Short mmCIF file of C-alpha atoms and ligand atoms in Angstrom, two decimals:
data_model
loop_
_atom_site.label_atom_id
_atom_site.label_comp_id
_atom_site.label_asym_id
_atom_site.label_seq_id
_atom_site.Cartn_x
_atom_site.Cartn_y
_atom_site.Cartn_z
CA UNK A 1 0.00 0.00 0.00
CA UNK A 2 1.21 3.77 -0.70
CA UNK A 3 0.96 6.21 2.36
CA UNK A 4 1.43 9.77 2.82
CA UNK A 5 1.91 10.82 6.14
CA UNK A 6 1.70 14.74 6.61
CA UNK A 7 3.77 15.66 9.15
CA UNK A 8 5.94 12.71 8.72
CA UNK A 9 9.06 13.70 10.04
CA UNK A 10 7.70 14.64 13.36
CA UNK A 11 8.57 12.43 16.48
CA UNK A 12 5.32 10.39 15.95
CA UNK A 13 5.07 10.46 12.22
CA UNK A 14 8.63 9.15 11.69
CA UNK A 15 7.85 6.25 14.14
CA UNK A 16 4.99 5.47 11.96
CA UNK A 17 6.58 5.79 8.68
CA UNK A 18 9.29 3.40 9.83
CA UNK A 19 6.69 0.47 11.11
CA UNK A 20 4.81 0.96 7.77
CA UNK A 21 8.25 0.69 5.47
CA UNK A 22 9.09 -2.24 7.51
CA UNK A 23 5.40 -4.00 6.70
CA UNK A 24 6.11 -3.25 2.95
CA UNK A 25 4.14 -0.18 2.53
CA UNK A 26 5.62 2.59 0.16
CA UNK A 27 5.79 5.24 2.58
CA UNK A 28 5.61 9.37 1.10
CA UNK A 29 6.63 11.87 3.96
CA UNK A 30 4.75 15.72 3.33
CA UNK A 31 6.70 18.40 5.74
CA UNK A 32 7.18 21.69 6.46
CA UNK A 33 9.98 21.26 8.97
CA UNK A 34 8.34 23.17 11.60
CA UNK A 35 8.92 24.34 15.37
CA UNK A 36 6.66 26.40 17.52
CA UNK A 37 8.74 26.39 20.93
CA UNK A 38 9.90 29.14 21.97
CA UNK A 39 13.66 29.27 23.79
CA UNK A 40 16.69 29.27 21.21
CA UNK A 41 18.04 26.04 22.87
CA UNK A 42 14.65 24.14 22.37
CA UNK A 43 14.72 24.86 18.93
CA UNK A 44 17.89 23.87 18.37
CA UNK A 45 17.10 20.66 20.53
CA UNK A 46 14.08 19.71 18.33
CA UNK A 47 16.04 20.50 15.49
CA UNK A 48 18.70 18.20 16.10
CA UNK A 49 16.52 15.16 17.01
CA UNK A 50 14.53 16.05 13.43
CA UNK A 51 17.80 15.33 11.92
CA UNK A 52 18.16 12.29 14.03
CA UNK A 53 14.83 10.84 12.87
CA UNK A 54 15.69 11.31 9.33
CA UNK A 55 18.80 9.67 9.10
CA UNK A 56 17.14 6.90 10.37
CA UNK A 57 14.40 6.67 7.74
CA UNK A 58 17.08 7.66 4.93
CA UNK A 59 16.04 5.26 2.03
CA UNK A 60 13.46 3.88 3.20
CA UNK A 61 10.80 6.76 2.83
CA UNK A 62 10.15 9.84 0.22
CA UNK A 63 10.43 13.00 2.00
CA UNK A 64 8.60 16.01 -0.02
CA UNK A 65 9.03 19.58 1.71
CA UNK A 66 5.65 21.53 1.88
CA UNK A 67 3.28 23.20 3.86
CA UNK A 68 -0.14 21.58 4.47
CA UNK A 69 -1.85 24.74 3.86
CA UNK A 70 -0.51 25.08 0.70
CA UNK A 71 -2.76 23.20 -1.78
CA UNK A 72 -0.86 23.54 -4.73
CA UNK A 73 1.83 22.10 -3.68
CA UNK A 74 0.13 19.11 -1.67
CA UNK A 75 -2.11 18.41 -4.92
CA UNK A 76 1.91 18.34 -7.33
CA UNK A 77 2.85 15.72 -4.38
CA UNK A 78 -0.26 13.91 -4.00
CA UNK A 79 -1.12 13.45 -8.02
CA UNK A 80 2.91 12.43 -8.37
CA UNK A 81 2.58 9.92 -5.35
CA UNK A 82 -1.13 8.99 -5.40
CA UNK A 83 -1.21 7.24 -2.20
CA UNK A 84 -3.88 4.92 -1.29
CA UNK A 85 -4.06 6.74 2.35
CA UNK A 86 -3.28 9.69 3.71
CA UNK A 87 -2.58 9.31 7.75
CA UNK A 88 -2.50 13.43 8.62
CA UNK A 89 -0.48 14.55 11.45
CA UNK A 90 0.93 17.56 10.53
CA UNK A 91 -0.31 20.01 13.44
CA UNK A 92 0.92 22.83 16.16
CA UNK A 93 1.02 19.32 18.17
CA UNK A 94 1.24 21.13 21.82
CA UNK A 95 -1.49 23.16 24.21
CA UNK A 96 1.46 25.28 25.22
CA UNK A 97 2.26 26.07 21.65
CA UNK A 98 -1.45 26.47 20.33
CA UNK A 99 -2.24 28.49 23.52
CA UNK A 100 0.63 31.01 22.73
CA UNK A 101 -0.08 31.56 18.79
CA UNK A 102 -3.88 30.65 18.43
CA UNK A 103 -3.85 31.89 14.77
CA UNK A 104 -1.06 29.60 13.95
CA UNK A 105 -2.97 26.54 15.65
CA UNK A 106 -6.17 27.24 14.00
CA UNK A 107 -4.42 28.24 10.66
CA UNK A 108 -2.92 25.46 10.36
CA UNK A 109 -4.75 22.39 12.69
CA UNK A 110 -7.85 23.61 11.74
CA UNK A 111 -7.26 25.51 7.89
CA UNK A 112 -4.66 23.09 7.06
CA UNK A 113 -6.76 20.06 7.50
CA UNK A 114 -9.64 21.38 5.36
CA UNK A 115 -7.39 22.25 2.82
CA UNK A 116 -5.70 18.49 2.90
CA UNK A 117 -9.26 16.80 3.07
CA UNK A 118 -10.01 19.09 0.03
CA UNK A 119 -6.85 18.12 -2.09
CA UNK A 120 -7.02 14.04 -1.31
CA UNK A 121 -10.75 14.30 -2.48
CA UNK A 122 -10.38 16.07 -5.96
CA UNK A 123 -7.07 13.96 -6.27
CA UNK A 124 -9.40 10.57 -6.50
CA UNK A 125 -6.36 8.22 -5.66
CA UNK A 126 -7.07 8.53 -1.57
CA UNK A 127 -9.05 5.67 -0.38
CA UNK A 128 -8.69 6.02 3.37
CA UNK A 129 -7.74 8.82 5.48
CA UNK A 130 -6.76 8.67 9.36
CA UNK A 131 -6.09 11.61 11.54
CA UNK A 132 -4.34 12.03 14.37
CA UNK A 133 -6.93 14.19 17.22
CA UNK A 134 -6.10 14.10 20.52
CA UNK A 135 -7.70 12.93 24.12
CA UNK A 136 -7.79 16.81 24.66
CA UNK A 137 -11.16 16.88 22.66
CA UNK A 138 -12.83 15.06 25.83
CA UNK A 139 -11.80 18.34 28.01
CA UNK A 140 -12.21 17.44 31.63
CA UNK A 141 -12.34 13.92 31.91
CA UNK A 142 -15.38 12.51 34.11
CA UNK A 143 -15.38 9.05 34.21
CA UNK A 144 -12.76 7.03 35.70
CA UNK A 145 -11.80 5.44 31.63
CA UNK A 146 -12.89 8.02 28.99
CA UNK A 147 -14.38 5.98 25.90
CA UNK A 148 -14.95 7.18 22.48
CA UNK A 149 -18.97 6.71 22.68
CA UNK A 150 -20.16 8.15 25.84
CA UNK A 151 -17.70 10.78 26.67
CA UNK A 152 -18.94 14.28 26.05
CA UNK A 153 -16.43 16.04 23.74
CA UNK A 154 -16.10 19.42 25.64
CA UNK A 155 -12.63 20.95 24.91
CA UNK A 156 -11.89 23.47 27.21
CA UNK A 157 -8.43 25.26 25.59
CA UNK A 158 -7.64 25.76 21.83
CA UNK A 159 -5.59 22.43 20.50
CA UNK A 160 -8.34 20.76 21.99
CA UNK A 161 -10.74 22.33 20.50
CA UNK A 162 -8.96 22.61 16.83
CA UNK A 163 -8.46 18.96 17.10
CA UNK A 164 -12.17 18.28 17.49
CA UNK A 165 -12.82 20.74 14.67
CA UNK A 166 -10.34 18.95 12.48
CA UNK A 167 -12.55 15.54 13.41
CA UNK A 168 -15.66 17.70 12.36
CA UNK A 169 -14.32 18.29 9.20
CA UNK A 170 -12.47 14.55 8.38
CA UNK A 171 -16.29 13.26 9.15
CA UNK A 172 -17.99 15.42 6.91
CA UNK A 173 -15.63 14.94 4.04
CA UNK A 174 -16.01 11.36 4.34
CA UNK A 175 -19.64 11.43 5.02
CA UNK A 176 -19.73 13.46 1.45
CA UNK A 177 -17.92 10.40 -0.07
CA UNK A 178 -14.69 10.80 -0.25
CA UNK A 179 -12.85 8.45 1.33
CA UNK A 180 -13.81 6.21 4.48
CA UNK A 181 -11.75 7.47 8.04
CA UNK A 182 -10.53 6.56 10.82
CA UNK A 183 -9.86 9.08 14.01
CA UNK A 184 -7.30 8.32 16.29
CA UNK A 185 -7.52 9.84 20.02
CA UNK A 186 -3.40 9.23 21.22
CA UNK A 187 -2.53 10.84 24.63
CA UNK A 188 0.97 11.66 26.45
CA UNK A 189 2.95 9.65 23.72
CA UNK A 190 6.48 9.60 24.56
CA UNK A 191 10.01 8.50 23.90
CA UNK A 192 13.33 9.03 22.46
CA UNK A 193 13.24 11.60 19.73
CA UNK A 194 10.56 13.79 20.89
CA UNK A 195 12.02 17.81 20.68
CA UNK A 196 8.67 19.07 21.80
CA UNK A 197 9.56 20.10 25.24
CA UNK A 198 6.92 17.90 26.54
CA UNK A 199 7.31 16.85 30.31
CA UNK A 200 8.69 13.44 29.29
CA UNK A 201 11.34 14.70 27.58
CA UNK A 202 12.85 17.04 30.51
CA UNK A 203 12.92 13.95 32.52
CA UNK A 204 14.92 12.11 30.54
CA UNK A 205 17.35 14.91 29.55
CA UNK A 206 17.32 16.98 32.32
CA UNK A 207 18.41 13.52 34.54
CA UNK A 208 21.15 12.84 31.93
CA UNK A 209 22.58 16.52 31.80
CA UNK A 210 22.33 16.65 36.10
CA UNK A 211 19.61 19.21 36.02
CA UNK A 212 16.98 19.42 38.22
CA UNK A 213 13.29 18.38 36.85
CA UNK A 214 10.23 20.59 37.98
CA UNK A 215 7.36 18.86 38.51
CA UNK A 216 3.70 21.62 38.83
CA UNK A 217 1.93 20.57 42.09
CA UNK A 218 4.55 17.95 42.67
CA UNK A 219 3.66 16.00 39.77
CA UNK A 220 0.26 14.65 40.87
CA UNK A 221 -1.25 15.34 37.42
CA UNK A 222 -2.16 11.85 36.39
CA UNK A 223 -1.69 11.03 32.23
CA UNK A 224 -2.17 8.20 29.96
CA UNK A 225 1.76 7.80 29.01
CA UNK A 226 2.10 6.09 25.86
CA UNK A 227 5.27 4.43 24.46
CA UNK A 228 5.52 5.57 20.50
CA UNK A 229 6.34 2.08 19.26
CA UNK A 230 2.85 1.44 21.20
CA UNK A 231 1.06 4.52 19.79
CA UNK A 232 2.41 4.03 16.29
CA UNK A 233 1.42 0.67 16.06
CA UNK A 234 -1.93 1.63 16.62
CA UNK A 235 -1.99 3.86 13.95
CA UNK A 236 -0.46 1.31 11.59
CA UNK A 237 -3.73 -1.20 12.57
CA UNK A 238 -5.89 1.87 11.47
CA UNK A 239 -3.72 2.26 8.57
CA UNK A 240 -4.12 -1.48 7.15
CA UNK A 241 -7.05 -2.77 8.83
CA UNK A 242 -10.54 -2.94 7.01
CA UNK A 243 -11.75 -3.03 10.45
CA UNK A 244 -10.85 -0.16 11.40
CA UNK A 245 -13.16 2.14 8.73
CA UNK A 246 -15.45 4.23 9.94
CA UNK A 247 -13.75 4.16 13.68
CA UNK A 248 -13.12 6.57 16.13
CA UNK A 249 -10.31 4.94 18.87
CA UNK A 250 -8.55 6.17 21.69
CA UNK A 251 -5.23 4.69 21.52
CA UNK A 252 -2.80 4.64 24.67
CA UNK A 253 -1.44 2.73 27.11
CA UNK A 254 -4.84 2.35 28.51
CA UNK A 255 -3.42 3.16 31.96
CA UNK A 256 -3.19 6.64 33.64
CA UNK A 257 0.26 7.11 36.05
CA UNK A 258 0.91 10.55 37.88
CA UNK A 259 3.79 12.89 36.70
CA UNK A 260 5.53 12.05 39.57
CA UNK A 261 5.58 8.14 38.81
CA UNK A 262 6.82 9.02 35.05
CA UNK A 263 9.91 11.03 36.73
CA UNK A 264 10.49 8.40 39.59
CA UNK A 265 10.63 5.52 36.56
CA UNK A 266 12.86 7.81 35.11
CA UNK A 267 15.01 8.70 38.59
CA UNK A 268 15.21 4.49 39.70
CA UNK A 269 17.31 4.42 36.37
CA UNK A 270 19.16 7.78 37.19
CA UNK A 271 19.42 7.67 40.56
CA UNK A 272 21.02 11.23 40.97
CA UNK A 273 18.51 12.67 39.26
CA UNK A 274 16.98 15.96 41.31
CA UNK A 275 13.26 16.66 41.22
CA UNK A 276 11.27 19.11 42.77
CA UNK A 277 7.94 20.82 43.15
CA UNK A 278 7.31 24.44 41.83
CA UNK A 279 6.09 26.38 38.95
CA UNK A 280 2.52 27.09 38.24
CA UNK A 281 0.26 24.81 37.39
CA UNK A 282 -1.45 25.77 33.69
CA UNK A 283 -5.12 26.75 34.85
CA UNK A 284 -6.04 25.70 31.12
CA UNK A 285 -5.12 22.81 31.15
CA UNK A 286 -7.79 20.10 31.08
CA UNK A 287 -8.03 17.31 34.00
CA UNK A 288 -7.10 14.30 32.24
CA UNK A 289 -6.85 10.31 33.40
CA UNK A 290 -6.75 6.78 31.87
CA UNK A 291 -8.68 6.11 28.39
CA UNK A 292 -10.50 3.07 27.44
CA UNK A 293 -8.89 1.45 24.59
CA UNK A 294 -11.54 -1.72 24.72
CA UNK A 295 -12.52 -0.65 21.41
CA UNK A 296 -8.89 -0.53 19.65
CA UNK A 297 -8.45 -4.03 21.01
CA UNK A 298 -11.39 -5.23 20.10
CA UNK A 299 -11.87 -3.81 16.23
CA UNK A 300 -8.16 -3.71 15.47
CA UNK A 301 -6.66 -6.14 17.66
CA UNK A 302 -4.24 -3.04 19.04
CA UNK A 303 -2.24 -4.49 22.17
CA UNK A 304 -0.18 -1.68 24.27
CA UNK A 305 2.70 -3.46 26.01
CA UNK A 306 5.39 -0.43 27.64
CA UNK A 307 4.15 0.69 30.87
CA UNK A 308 6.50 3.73 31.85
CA UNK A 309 9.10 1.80 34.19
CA UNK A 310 10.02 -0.18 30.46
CA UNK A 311 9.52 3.01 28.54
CA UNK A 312 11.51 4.82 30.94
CA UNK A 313 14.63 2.51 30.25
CA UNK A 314 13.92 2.30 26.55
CA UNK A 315 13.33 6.24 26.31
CA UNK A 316 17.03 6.26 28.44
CA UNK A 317 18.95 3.65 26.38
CA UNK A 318 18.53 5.37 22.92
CA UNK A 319 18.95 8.57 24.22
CA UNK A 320 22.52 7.19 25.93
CA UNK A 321 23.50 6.60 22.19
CA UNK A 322 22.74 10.64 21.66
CA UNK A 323 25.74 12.49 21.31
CA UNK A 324 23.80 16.02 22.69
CA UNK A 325 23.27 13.98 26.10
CA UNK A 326 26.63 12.19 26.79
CA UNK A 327 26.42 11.98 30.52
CA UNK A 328 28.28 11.58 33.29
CA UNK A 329 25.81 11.16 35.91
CA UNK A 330 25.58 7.20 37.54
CA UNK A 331 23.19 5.09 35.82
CA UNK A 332 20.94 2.15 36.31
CA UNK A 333 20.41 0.42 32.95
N1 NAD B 401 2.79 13.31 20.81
C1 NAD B 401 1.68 13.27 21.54
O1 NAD B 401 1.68 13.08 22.75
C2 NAD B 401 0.34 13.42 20.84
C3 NAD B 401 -0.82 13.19 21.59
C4 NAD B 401 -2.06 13.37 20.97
C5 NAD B 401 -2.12 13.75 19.64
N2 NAD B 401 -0.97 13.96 18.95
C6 NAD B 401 -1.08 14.41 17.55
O2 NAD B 401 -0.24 13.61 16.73
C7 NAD B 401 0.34 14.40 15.70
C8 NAD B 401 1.85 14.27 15.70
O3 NAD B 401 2.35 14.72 16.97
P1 NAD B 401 3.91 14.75 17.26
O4 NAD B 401 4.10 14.61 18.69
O5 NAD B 401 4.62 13.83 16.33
O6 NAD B 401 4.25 16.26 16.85
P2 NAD B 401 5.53 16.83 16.09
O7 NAD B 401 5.53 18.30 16.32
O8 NAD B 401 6.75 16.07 16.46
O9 NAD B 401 5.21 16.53 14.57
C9 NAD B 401 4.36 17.34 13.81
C10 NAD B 401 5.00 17.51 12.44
O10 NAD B 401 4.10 18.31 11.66
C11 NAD B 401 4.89 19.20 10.90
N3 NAD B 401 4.05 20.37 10.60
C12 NAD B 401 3.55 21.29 11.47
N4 NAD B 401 2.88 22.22 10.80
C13 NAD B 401 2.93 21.88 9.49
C14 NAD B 401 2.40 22.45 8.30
N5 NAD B 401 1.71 23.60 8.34
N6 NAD B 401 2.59 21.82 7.13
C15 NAD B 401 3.32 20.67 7.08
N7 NAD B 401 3.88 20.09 8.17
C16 NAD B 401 3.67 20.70 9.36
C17 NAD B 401 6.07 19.57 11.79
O11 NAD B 401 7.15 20.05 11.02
C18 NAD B 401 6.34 18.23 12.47
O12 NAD B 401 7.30 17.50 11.75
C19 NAD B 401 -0.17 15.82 15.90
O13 NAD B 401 -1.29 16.02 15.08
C20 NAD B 401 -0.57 15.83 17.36
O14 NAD B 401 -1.57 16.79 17.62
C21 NAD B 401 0.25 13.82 19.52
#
């Protein structure tokens, strides 16, 4: 099967493209080489591990430069390409980030995804289409496991709420005919290669470089942390399984664990690593827990195996191997 993956090169997009190469797919990577954080040295961070990424998928998938909201150029790539499916990922993929330039987040989560629904219908080649959302579009989770049905989709900041408008539109271009779909709901996806500043990622390289991690109200924030070789694979199932047509999954670990377990997996392995409690909590951010991913399992036979103590050590091996984070602080491994 041919699939384009917009966004491709990002930390979840490159995990996919590899796992779809390796099943035999022909794998087309659309990019506009993006970064929305803020502080010189996170950009250059998340520019590095970009370049990391790559070399890793060097022959093994097309990489075409472009920006989603430009159709013209998505419609040369798609007619040249014509994949079978599209899997669109390409996003301002953070709160923070959407939060601090809402007309970039709705330009392009929002804008951008109407104008790629638009160009995979008139190019006639797209069969199936899957989109990466978010477990943000459930806002404040009230039940103890969030599932797709019953949940009330109440988004209370702005990537929430221009992920469930991108869903909106991926429904209504399908429901016009187009293509069938498949929404995917990830949450708190983690491991080595992320540059997004997310709270994973200042674990694991603040421990390796000896600086101290600070966790918001001492880390009791409780997430559903999911390993990307577990996340990816479930978006490879939606890719390539009939089954999943039509479907709208949460896929995670399935599992919520505090902040503060996340940096203690991370601190057993580096035991000098310093963490403490300060900052301010973001008010906008939505109460979150563990998602139900009966569905996945059931429909697409998706089967999460890293809980964060394994995805801790995995996330800490590779990024040993990083020459950025040589360390010299004692470690567990
Ligand atoms: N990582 C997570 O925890 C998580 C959780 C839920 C949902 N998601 C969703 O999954 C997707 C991928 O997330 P990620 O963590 O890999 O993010 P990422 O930032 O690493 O990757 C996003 C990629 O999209 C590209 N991009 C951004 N704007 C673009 C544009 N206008 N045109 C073309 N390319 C553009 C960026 O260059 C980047 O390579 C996003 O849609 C995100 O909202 C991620």
């Amino acid at each position: 099967m041919k699939v384009l993956l917009t966004g491709g090169c990002g930390f979840l997009g490159s995990e996919i493209a590899s796992r779809l190469a390796a099943a035999g797919c022909d794998v087309c990577l659309y990019d506009a080489f993006l970064c929305f954080l803020e502080s010189k040295e996170g950009r250059s961070r998340h520019e590095f591990l970009r370049r990391m990424r790559l070399r890793k998928l060097e022959g093994r998938a097309r990489i075409e430069r472009g920006d989603v909201r430009d159709g013209k150029r998505f419609a040369e790539v798609l007619a040249d390409f014509a994949p079978e499916c599209v899997i669109h990922l390409a996003a301002v993929a953070g709160a923070k980030e959407c939060a601090a330039m809402p007309d970039e987040a709705v330009s392009i989560n929002i804008d951008g995804t109407r104008t790629v629904l638009h160009v995979c219908k008139e190019a006639g080649c797209v069969r199936k289409f899957v989109f990466a959302s978010s477990s943000y579009v459930y806002g404040h989770f009230a039940a103890d496991s969030v599932d797709e049905e019953l949940h009330p989709l109440e988004p209370v900041e702005i990537y929430g709420q221009t992920k469930l408008a991108g869903e909106i539109l991926v429904r209504a271009w399908a429901e016009a005919g187009a293509f069938s779909r498949v929404i995917i709901r990830p949450s708190s996806v983690y491991g080595y290669g992320d540059g997004n500043g997310r709270i994973t990622q200042i674990c694991v390289e603040n421990a390796l470089r000896g600086k101290p991690v600070v966790l918001h109200e001492g880390g009791e924030s409780r997430l559903d942390f999911t390993h990307v070789s577990d996340a990816a694979e479930g978006f490879v199932l939606a890719a390539l399984r009939r089954e999943a047509d039509g479907g709208i999954f949460n896929v995670t670990r399935g599992r919520a664990r505090s902040v503060a377990e996340f940096a203690g997996a991370v601190r057993t392995l580096c035991p000098a690593m310093r963490i403490t409690a300060g900052g301010r909590p973001d008010a906008a951010r939505p109460k979150r827990g563990t998602l139900s991913i009966a569905r996945a399992r059931r429909l697409l036979g998706y089967d999460p195996k890293i809980d964060i103590e394994e995805g801790a050590a995995l996330y800490i091996k590779e990024a040993m191997a990083d020459p950025e984070l040589q360390t010299n602080q004692p470690l567990r491994t």
